[in-house]
Short mmCIF file of C-alpha atoms (C1' of nucleotides) in Angstrom, two decimals:
data_model
loop_
_atom_site.label_atom_id
_atom_site.label_comp_id
_atom_site.label_asym_id
_atom_site.label_seq_id
_atom_site.Cartn_x
_atom_site.Cartn_y
_atom_site.Cartn_z
CA UNK A 338 80.08 106.13 76.33
CA UNK A 339 81.89 104.84 73.23
CA UNK A 340 85.17 103.03 73.13
CA UNK A 341 85.68 102.71 76.87
CA UNK A 342 88.18 99.93 77.62
CA UNK A 343 87.57 96.99 79.86
CA UNK A 344 90.28 98.25 82.16
CA UNK A 345 88.40 101.51 82.55
CA UNK A 346 85.18 99.75 83.22
CA UNK A 347 86.85 97.73 86.01
CA UNK A 348 88.25 100.82 87.55
CA UNK A 349 84.92 102.64 87.45
CA UNK A 350 83.22 99.70 89.01
CA UNK A 351 85.78 99.46 91.71
CA UNK A 352 85.57 103.19 92.38
CA UNK A 353 81.89 102.95 93.04
CA UNK A 354 82.00 99.79 95.10
CA UNK A 355 85.03 100.68 97.23
CA UNK A 356 83.49 104.06 97.94
CA UNK A 357 80.28 102.41 99.17
CA UNK A 358 81.60 99.30 101.08
CA UNK A 359 85.31 99.85 101.51
CA UNK A 360 88.12 97.86 100.04
CA UNK A 361 87.66 94.92 102.39
CA UNK A 362 83.94 94.94 101.91
CA UNK A 363 84.00 94.24 98.23
CA UNK A 364 84.93 91.00 96.50
CA UNK A 365 86.65 90.76 93.09
CA UNK A 366 83.65 88.80 91.75
CA UNK A 367 81.39 91.81 92.48
CA UNK A 368 83.79 94.24 90.85
CA UNK A 369 83.97 92.00 87.87
CA UNK A 370 80.23 91.48 87.48
CA UNK A 371 79.65 95.22 87.63
CA UNK A 372 82.19 95.58 84.87
CA UNK A 373 80.54 92.89 82.75
CA UNK A 374 82.87 90.01 83.19
CA UNK A 375 83.84 87.32 85.62
CA UNK A 376 86.16 87.46 88.63
CA UNK A 377 89.22 85.58 87.27
CA UNK A 378 89.21 87.74 84.16
CA UNK A 379 90.22 90.76 86.25
CA UNK A 380 93.62 89.19 86.44
CA UNK A 381 94.14 89.80 82.72
CA UNK A 382 94.17 93.42 83.51
CA UNK A 383 95.48 93.71 86.97
CA UNK A 384 97.96 91.68 89.06
CA UNK A 385 95.46 91.48 91.94
CA UNK A 386 92.77 93.32 93.88
CA UNK A 387 95.21 95.65 95.66
CA UNK A 388 96.61 96.85 92.26
CA UNK A 389 93.12 98.05 91.37
CA UNK A 390 93.08 100.30 94.39
CA UNK A 391 96.61 101.45 93.80
CA UNK A 392 95.61 102.41 90.20
CA UNK A 393 92.73 104.38 91.52
CA UNK A 394 94.99 106.16 93.94
CA UNK A 395 97.44 106.82 91.03
CA UNK A 396 94.66 108.61 89.23
CA UNK A 397 93.86 110.83 92.24
CA UNK A 398 97.46 111.76 92.58
CA UNK A 399 97.69 112.65 88.90
CA UNK A 400 94.48 114.70 89.25
CA UNK A 401 95.83 116.65 92.27
CA UNK A 402 99.15 117.05 90.56
CA UNK A 403 97.50 118.62 87.56
CA UNK A 404 95.10 120.65 89.64
CA UNK A 405 97.30 121.97 92.49
CA UNK A 406 100.75 120.88 91.38
CA UNK A 407 103.21 123.43 90.12
CA UNK A 408 101.24 126.64 89.79
CA UNK A 409 97.83 127.27 91.09
CA UNK A 410 95.31 128.78 88.69
CA UNK A 411 92.57 130.32 90.80
CA UNK A 412 90.85 131.49 87.68
CA UNK A 413 89.22 134.94 87.78
CA UNK A 414 90.05 136.81 90.95
CA UNK A 415 86.77 137.98 92.50
CA UNK A 416 86.43 141.78 92.41
CA UNK A 417 84.26 141.96 95.52
CA UNK A 418 83.38 139.89 98.62
CA UNK A 419 79.99 139.23 97.15
CA UNK A 420 81.57 137.77 94.10
CA UNK A 421 83.91 135.63 96.25
CA UNK A 422 80.90 134.16 97.94
CA UNK A 423 79.11 133.48 94.69
CA UNK A 424 82.02 131.91 92.97
CA UNK A 425 82.95 129.80 96.03
CA UNK A 426 79.41 128.53 96.40
CA UNK A 427 79.33 127.38 92.81
CA UNK A 428 82.65 125.72 93.10
CA UNK A 429 81.55 123.82 96.20
CA UNK A 430 78.25 122.79 94.75
CA UNK A 431 80.24 121.17 91.87
CA UNK A 432 82.90 119.55 94.03
CA UNK A 433 80.47 118.30 96.61
CA UNK A 434 78.01 116.63 94.17
CA UNK A 435 80.19 115.43 91.34
CA UNK A 436 79.90 111.68 91.43
CA UNK A 437 83.47 110.66 90.70
CA UNK A 438 84.92 113.29 93.01
CA UNK A 439 82.66 112.29 95.84
CA UNK A 440 83.50 108.68 95.45
CA UNK A 441 87.11 109.44 95.44
CA UNK A 442 86.69 111.43 98.64
CA UNK A 443 84.90 108.56 100.33
CA UNK A 444 87.59 106.03 99.29
CA UNK A 445 90.28 108.30 100.71
CA UNK A 446 88.32 108.61 103.92
CA UNK A 447 87.80 104.91 104.29
CA UNK A 448 91.30 103.75 103.32
CA UNK A 449 93.35 106.73 104.82
CA UNK A 450 94.93 104.49 107.50
CA UNK A 451 95.83 101.71 105.04
CA UNK A 452 99.17 103.13 103.97
CA UNK A 453 101.33 106.20 103.99
CA UNK A 454 100.56 107.10 100.47
CA UNK A 455 96.87 107.46 101.08
CA UNK A 456 97.46 109.19 104.37
CA UNK A 457 99.58 111.84 102.78
CA UNK A 458 97.26 112.30 99.88
CA UNK A 459 94.35 112.74 102.21
CA UNK A 460 96.26 115.36 104.24
CA UNK A 461 97.14 117.21 101.08
CA UNK A 462 93.52 117.06 99.96
CA UNK A 463 91.91 118.27 103.14
CA UNK A 464 94.56 120.79 104.22
CA UNK A 465 96.64 121.98 101.28
CA UNK A 466 95.05 121.92 97.86
CA UNK A 467 92.05 124.17 98.23
CA UNK A 468 93.59 126.19 100.99
CA UNK A 469 96.51 127.09 98.83
CA UNK A 470 94.28 128.28 96.16
CA UNK A 471 92.40 130.56 98.53
CA UNK A 472 95.58 131.89 99.96
CA UNK A 473 96.39 133.10 96.56
CA UNK A 474 92.92 134.49 95.89
CA UNK A 475 93.01 136.41 99.17
CA UNK A 476 96.42 137.74 98.58
CA UNK A 477 95.32 139.19 95.24
CA UNK A 478 92.01 140.49 96.66
CA UNK A 479 93.98 142.27 99.41
CA UNK A 480 96.42 143.68 96.83
CA UNK A 481 93.44 144.91 94.73
CA UNK A 482 92.01 146.51 97.94
CA UNK A 483 88.68 144.56 97.86
CA UNK A 484 89.48 142.69 101.04
CA UNK A 485 90.72 143.66 104.44
CA UNK A 486 94.40 143.15 105.21
CA UNK A 487 95.20 139.97 107.20
CA UNK A 488 97.39 136.90 107.09
CA UNK A 489 96.23 135.27 103.89
CA UNK A 490 97.50 131.76 105.02
CA UNK A 491 95.33 131.97 108.23
CA UNK A 492 92.42 133.39 106.42
CA UNK A 493 92.49 130.63 103.84
CA UNK A 494 92.53 128.02 106.69
CA UNK A 495 89.65 129.73 108.43
CA UNK A 496 87.73 129.95 105.14
CA UNK A 497 88.18 126.49 103.89
CA UNK A 498 88.22 124.27 107.10
CA UNK A 499 84.54 124.63 107.97
CA UNK A 500 83.68 123.91 104.38
CA UNK A 501 85.81 120.76 104.29
CA UNK A 502 84.03 119.53 107.47
CA UNK A 503 80.58 120.27 105.95
CA UNK A 504 81.55 118.40 102.79
CA UNK A 505 82.57 115.41 104.89
CA UNK A 506 79.20 115.68 106.51
CA UNK A 507 77.51 115.74 103.14
CA UNK A 508 79.41 112.57 102.15
CA UNK A 509 78.10 110.91 105.26
CA UNK A 510 74.56 112.30 105.22
CA UNK A 511 73.58 113.44 101.69
CA UNK A 512 70.00 113.64 102.82
CA UNK A 513 70.91 116.79 104.78
CA UNK A 514 72.08 118.62 101.71
CA UNK A 515 69.76 121.55 102.13
CA UNK A 516 70.85 122.12 105.72
CA UNK A 517 74.53 121.74 104.76
CA UNK A 518 74.34 124.21 101.83
CA UNK A 519 72.68 126.69 104.08
CA UNK A 520 75.34 126.38 106.74
CA UNK A 521 77.95 126.95 104.12
CA UNK A 522 76.20 130.02 102.88
CA UNK A 523 75.78 131.41 106.37
CA UNK A 524 79.49 130.91 107.06
CA UNK A 525 80.49 132.53 103.78
CA UNK A 526 78.37 135.55 104.47
CA UNK A 527 79.87 135.86 107.95
CA UNK A 528 83.31 135.65 106.48
CA UNK A 529 82.50 138.16 103.81
CA UNK A 530 81.16 140.68 106.24
CA UNK A 531 84.06 140.07 108.67
CA UNK A 532 86.80 140.68 106.08
CA UNK A 533 85.19 143.29 103.94
CA UNK A 534 87.31 146.42 103.46
CA UNK B 844 93.88 96.89 136.44
CA UNK B 845 92.07 94.90 139.00
CA UNK B 846 88.70 93.23 138.46
CA UNK B 847 88.26 93.96 134.79
CA UNK B 848 85.62 91.71 133.25
CA UNK B 849 86.21 89.53 130.32
CA UNK B 850 83.58 91.50 128.42
CA UNK B 851 85.56 94.67 128.99
CA UNK B 852 88.74 93.00 127.86
CA UNK B 853 87.01 91.98 124.64
CA UNK B 854 85.73 95.48 124.12
CA UNK B 855 89.18 96.99 124.69
CA UNK B 856 90.72 94.54 122.34
CA UNK B 857 88.24 95.29 119.63
CA UNK B 858 88.56 99.00 120.17
CA UNK B 859 92.29 98.73 119.46
CA UNK B 860 92.05 96.37 116.52
CA UNK B 861 89.07 98.03 114.85
CA UNK B 862 90.75 101.36 115.04
CA UNK B 863 93.87 100.04 113.37
CA UNK B 864 92.48 97.69 110.69
CA UNK B 865 88.79 98.56 110.45
CA UNK B 866 85.84 96.29 111.25
CA UNK B 867 86.24 94.09 108.15
CA UNK B 868 89.99 93.87 108.63
CA UNK B 869 89.84 92.04 111.94
CA UNK B 870 88.77 88.54 112.65
CA UNK B 871 87.02 87.40 115.76
CA UNK B 872 89.97 84.99 116.48
CA UNK B 873 92.26 87.93 116.69
CA UNK B 874 89.97 89.94 119.01
CA UNK B 875 89.63 86.93 121.25
CA UNK B 876 93.32 86.15 121.37
CA UNK B 877 94.15 89.74 122.37
CA UNK B 878 91.55 89.40 125.17
CA UNK B 879 93.13 86.09 126.30
CA UNK B 880 90.58 83.59 125.02
CA UNK B 881 89.56 81.70 121.90
CA UNK B 882 87.34 82.91 119.10
CA UNK B 883 84.16 80.99 119.80
CA UNK B 884 84.20 82.00 123.47
CA UNK B 885 83.32 85.50 122.32
CA UNK B 886 79.88 84.24 121.70
CA UNK B 887 79.33 83.75 125.42
CA UNK B 888 79.44 87.55 125.80
CA UNK B 889 78.16 88.88 122.45
CA UNK B 890 75.71 87.64 119.87
CA UNK B 891 78.17 88.23 117.15
CA UNK B 892 80.92 90.36 115.82
CA UNK B 893 78.63 93.16 114.83
CA UNK B 894 77.32 93.37 118.39
CA UNK B 895 80.78 94.10 119.69
CA UNK B 896 80.99 97.15 117.38
CA UNK B 897 77.48 98.18 118.36
CA UNK B 898 78.45 98.02 122.03
CA UNK B 899 81.54 100.22 121.38
CA UNK B 900 79.32 102.76 119.63
CA UNK B 901 76.86 102.63 122.51
CA UNK B 902 79.73 103.62 124.77
CA UNK B 903 80.68 106.55 122.52
CA UNK B 904 77.07 107.71 122.53
CA UNK B 905 76.90 107.61 126.26
CA UNK B 906 80.17 109.45 126.59
CA UNK B 907 78.95 112.25 124.27
CA UNK B 908 75.67 112.37 125.95
CA UNK B 909 77.35 112.83 129.35
CA UNK B 910 79.84 115.28 127.93
CA UNK B 911 77.78 117.48 125.64
CA UNK B 912 74.25 116.26 126.35
CA UNK B 913 71.94 118.43 128.34
CA UNK B 914 74.00 121.33 129.63
CA UNK B 915 77.49 122.19 128.53
CA UNK B 916 80.05 122.76 131.26
CA UNK B 917 82.78 124.78 129.70
CA UNK B 918 84.61 124.83 133.01
CA UNK B 919 86.35 128.14 133.86
CA UNK B 920 85.66 130.88 131.40
CA UNK B 921 88.97 132.33 130.23
CA UNK B 922 89.52 135.91 131.30
CA UNK B 923 91.74 136.89 128.42
CA UNK B 924 92.49 135.77 124.89
CA UNK B 925 95.91 134.52 126.11
CA UNK B 926 94.24 132.30 128.65
CA UNK B 927 91.77 131.08 125.86
CA UNK B 928 94.75 129.96 123.83
CA UNK B 929 96.52 128.25 126.78
CA UNK B 930 93.42 126.41 127.94
CA UNK B 931 92.48 125.37 124.44
CA UNK B 932 95.98 124.07 123.71
CA UNK B 933 95.91 121.87 126.83
CA UNK B 934 92.47 120.55 126.02
CA UNK B 935 93.58 119.61 122.48
CA UNK B 936 96.81 118.05 123.63
CA UNK B 937 94.79 115.71 125.84
CA UNK B 938 91.97 114.97 123.37
CA UNK B 939 94.44 114.43 120.57
CA UNK B 940 96.76 112.01 122.33
CA UNK B 941 94.44 110.11 124.70
CA UNK B 942 94.61 106.55 123.52
CA UNK B 943 91.04 105.57 123.94
CA UNK B 944 89.68 108.79 122.51
CA UNK B 945 92.00 108.58 119.49
CA UNK B 946 91.00 104.98 118.79
CA UNK B 947 87.35 105.95 119.07
CA UNK B 948 87.80 108.74 116.53
CA UNK B 949 89.55 106.43 114.15
CA UNK B 950 86.75 103.82 114.37
CA UNK B 951 84.13 106.47 113.69
CA UNK B 952 86.22 107.71 110.73
CA UNK B 953 86.50 104.19 109.29
CA UNK B 954 82.96 103.00 109.80
CA UNK B 955 81.13 106.28 109.28
CA UNK B 956 79.46 105.08 106.16
CA UNK B 957 78.45 101.70 107.70
CA UNK B 958 75.16 102.95 109.13
CA UNK B 959 73.09 105.99 109.95
CA UNK B 960 73.78 105.77 113.65
CA UNK B 961 77.61 106.16 113.16
CA UNK B 962 77.12 108.81 110.53
CA UNK B 963 75.08 110.91 112.83
CA UNK B 964 77.38 110.42 115.74
CA UNK B 965 80.41 111.41 113.62
CA UNK B 966 78.67 114.55 112.44
CA UNK B 967 77.76 115.47 115.97
CA UNK B 968 81.30 114.80 117.05
CA UNK B 969 83.01 116.85 114.26
CA UNK B 970 80.48 119.64 114.03
CA UNK B 971 78.42 120.10 117.12
CA UNK B 972 80.01 118.98 120.39
CA UNK B 973 83.12 121.07 120.73
CA UNK B 974 81.74 123.82 118.65
CA UNK B 975 78.79 124.24 121.00
CA UNK B 976 81.09 124.45 123.92
CA UNK B 977 83.11 127.24 122.36
CA UNK B 978 80.01 129.12 121.34
CA UNK B 979 79.14 129.26 124.97
CA UNK B 980 82.71 130.22 126.05
CA UNK B 981 82.74 133.01 123.42
CA UNK B 982 79.37 134.33 124.48
CA UNK B 983 80.56 134.65 128.08
CA UNK B 984 83.91 136.13 127.08
CA UNK B 985 82.05 138.74 124.94
CA UNK B 986 79.69 139.53 127.79
CA UNK B 987 82.72 139.87 130.08
CA UNK B 988 84.26 142.27 127.61
CA UNK B 989 87.46 140.28 126.98
CA UNK B 990 86.56 139.51 123.43
CA UNK B 991 85.38 141.48 120.47
CA UNK B 992 81.74 141.33 119.61
CA UNK B 993 80.81 138.94 116.79
CA UNK B 994 78.50 136.06 116.06
CA UNK B 995 79.49 133.43 118.58
CA UNK B 996 78.17 130.60 116.48
CA UNK B 997 80.22 131.47 113.43
CA UNK B 998 83.24 132.23 115.62
CA UNK B 999 82.98 128.80 117.22
CA UNK B 1000 82.87 127.21 113.80
CA UNK B 1001 85.84 129.22 112.59
CA UNK B 1002 87.78 128.40 115.70
CA UNK B 1003 87.14 124.66 115.95
CA UNK B 1004 87.01 123.53 112.26
CA UNK B 1005 90.72 123.93 111.46
CA UNK B 1006 91.53 122.15 114.72
CA UNK B 1007 89.28 119.26 113.86
CA UNK B 1008 91.01 118.86 110.48
CA UNK B 1009 94.42 119.02 112.06
CA UNK B 1010 93.43 116.39 114.64
CA UNK B 1011 92.22 114.24 111.73
CA UNK B 1012 95.66 114.74 110.22
CA UNK B 1013 97.32 113.68 113.49
CA UNK B 1014 95.26 110.56 113.48
CA UNK B 1015 96.48 109.74 109.99
CA UNK B 1016 100.03 110.88 110.48
CA UNK B 1017 101.11 110.90 114.16
CA UNK B 1018 104.74 111.31 113.07
CA UNK B 1019 103.92 114.89 112.15
CA UNK B 1020 102.73 115.75 115.60
CA UNK B 1021 105.24 118.58 116.07
CA UNK B 1022 104.25 120.20 112.86
CA UNK B 1023 100.61 119.85 113.67
CA UNK B 1024 100.86 121.28 117.15
CA UNK B 1025 102.73 124.24 115.72
CA UNK B 1026 100.05 124.80 113.11
CA UNK B 1027 97.37 124.69 115.82
CA UNK B 1028 99.23 127.19 117.91
CA UNK B 1029 99.78 129.54 114.96
CA UNK B 1030 96.11 129.47 114.19
CA UNK B 1031 95.14 130.06 117.79
CA UNK B 1032 97.37 133.08 117.98
CA UNK B 1033 95.93 134.44 114.78
CA UNK B 1034 92.44 133.99 116.11
CA UNK B 1035 93.35 135.61 119.46
CA UNK B 1036 94.80 138.60 117.80
CA UNK B 1037 91.96 138.94 115.36
CA UNK B 1038 89.24 138.83 118.00
CA UNK B 1039 90.87 140.63 120.86
CA UNK B 1040 88.95 143.57 122.19
"C1'" DC C 717 75.37 66.92 148.33
"C1'" DA C 718 72.93 67.37 144.06
"C1'" DT C 719 71.60 70.62 140.45
"C1'" DT C 720 72.09 74.17 137.54
"C1'" DA C 721 74.03 78.10 135.29
"C1'" DT C 722 78.21 80.03 133.41
"C1'" DA C 723 82.46 80.57 130.82
"C1'" DG C 724 85.61 78.38 128.63
"C1'" DT C 725 87.35 74.77 125.22
"C1'" DT C 726 87.82 71.99 120.55
"C1'" DA C 727 85.96 70.51 116.28
"C1'" DA C 728 83.71 71.51 112.54
"C1'" DC C 729 80.58 73.72 109.32
"C1'" DG C 730 79.34 76.39 105.19
"C1'" DA C 731 80.28 80.46 102.87
"C1'" DA C 732 83.26 83.80 100.86
"C1'" DC C 733 87.53 85.22 99.51
"C1'" DG C 734 91.72 86.10 96.29
"C1'" DT C 735 94.04 83.64 93.16
"C1'" DT C 736 95.83 80.03 89.72
"C1'" DC C 737 95.37 76.72 86.08
"C1'" DC C 738 93.70 75.38 81.83
"C1'" DC C 739 90.86 75.75 78.12
"C1'" DT C 740 88.51 78.45 74.21
"C1'" DA C 741 87.35 82.14 71.06
"C1'" DT C 742 88.99 85.94 68.52
"C1'" DG C 743 91.88 88.93 66.23
"C1'" DT C 744 96.74 90.12 64.44
"C1'" DC C 745 100.60 89.46 61.73
"C1'" DA C 746 104.20 86.95 58.98
"C1'" DT D 775 97.03 80.05 55.84
"C1'" DG D 776 99.37 79.25 59.95
"C1'" DA D 777 101.44 80.89 64.31
"C1'" DC D 778 100.78 83.46 68.09
"C1'" DA D 779 99.15 86.88 71.45
"C1'" DT D 780 95.16 88.47 73.97
"C1'" DA D 781 90.79 88.43 76.56
"C1'" DG D 782 87.70 85.86 78.45
"C1'" DG D 783 85.41 81.78 81.06
"C1'" DG D 784 85.02 77.44 84.22
"C1'" DA D 785 86.79 74.71 87.76
"C1'" DA D 786 89.16 74.37 91.49
"C1'" DC D 787 92.58 75.53 94.99
"C1'" DG D 788 93.88 76.82 99.73
"C1'" DT D 789 92.58 80.18 103.25
"C1'" DT D 790 90.07 82.75 106.08
"C1'" DC D 791 85.93 83.98 108.02
"C1'" DG D 792 81.78 84.17 111.38
"C1'" DT D 793 79.20 81.04 113.66
"C1'" DT D 794 77.29 76.73 115.84
"C1'" DA D 795 77.42 72.35 118.35
"C1'" DA D 796 79.04 69.46 121.77
"C1'" DC D 797 81.71 68.92 125.71
"C1'" DT D 798 84.07 70.23 130.20
"C1'" DA D 799 85.42 72.60 134.36
"C1'" DT D 800 84.05 75.66 137.80
"C1'" DA D 801 81.14 78.16 140.76
"C1'" DA D 802 76.76 79.34 142.70
"C1'" DT D 803 72.37 77.77 144.49
"C1'" DG D 804 68.67 74.73 146.48
#
DNA sequence: CATTATAGTTAACGAACGTTCCCTATGTCA
DNA sequence: TGACATAGGGAACGTTCGTTAACTATAATG
């Protein structure tokens, strides 16, 4: 953790606290303390509390832009339904449990009604990003003949929506991780069997 | 609107305000004003602000208990996939746009990380209630031979999850209602075609 | 009629909040 | 070295917040 700027420490601190108590539930003094300084010193780095949140959202936007922006890189296209399940499970394990990603999800959830920017970003996150990636994967799997022919857009929605809901559940109730992972696996296996060639 | 108690006016006022600005974003004075009295008078009806929220959550719990509690009443079982689509669309139109229901959803969304009670309720709402109803409907439709045989539990998840996400989107971005309704219809038609006998 | 409980008011409290002002220490650059 | 910019801290500000206390009007009860 060498050479991390004060600004970054403030943002990390705010990411954690906002994700746990919401924007309104956290005072600037607490953010500052967690970053190793005093409340008023924040104003040397940000114009105000709101700008800290805005900057966090900026980062999320950049991340999604780089991830799902121009062209989608689904990585290796699975060569069988079994591989699809394996690869997807690993991807979800990561996305679900990665600290920064989870905190970001929780902030979006809590602040999604605050302004249009966050609303739109949340919609894109929950309904476009990952779905678009799987649409592409399914298209190629169908072309390769390892998956039954069907509307790839609808299939992607059907594949990702239950997972999105179960990840939301994990964010709420991390104690039920085992149950949630099993539900995801069960659904994946159902899907794999249903759309096998 | 005859004979509505002050207590109920307070609860209605809080339902609206909490759903728009979140629990922390609303002061007791504002709740009171909207209910036609002054802030401190609230304390003649509730022990404190938190108890107002708790009472609202009580109501939600009662509602879900009565709706999905002991035995599920799916009403008329559709006699064709076309009827399934029609009936489901009407149900969603209502659920999605009913004022009190929408506000309740938004409060659950905003306060879902506040305590275990709300977390559990939200999970039940998003992942159990409606899904259980459709599991039963699908079972009976399969038994009646108007739907292809498949795991009804998985089918219910696949059917309801995209809708839940699209309703969440409507709560965030009501302006996009037309687009959202069309997406729901498209998915329903895909599902109907996919699981026709 | 006298008493008491209830529902409302105003005033005020203490705490927390976001923010500004002013000062100091430190490092940079001419 | 001297001038200046930067990052931090302390004190204090004006607000807002949830809540309590003390009082009043009204209605129900004996």
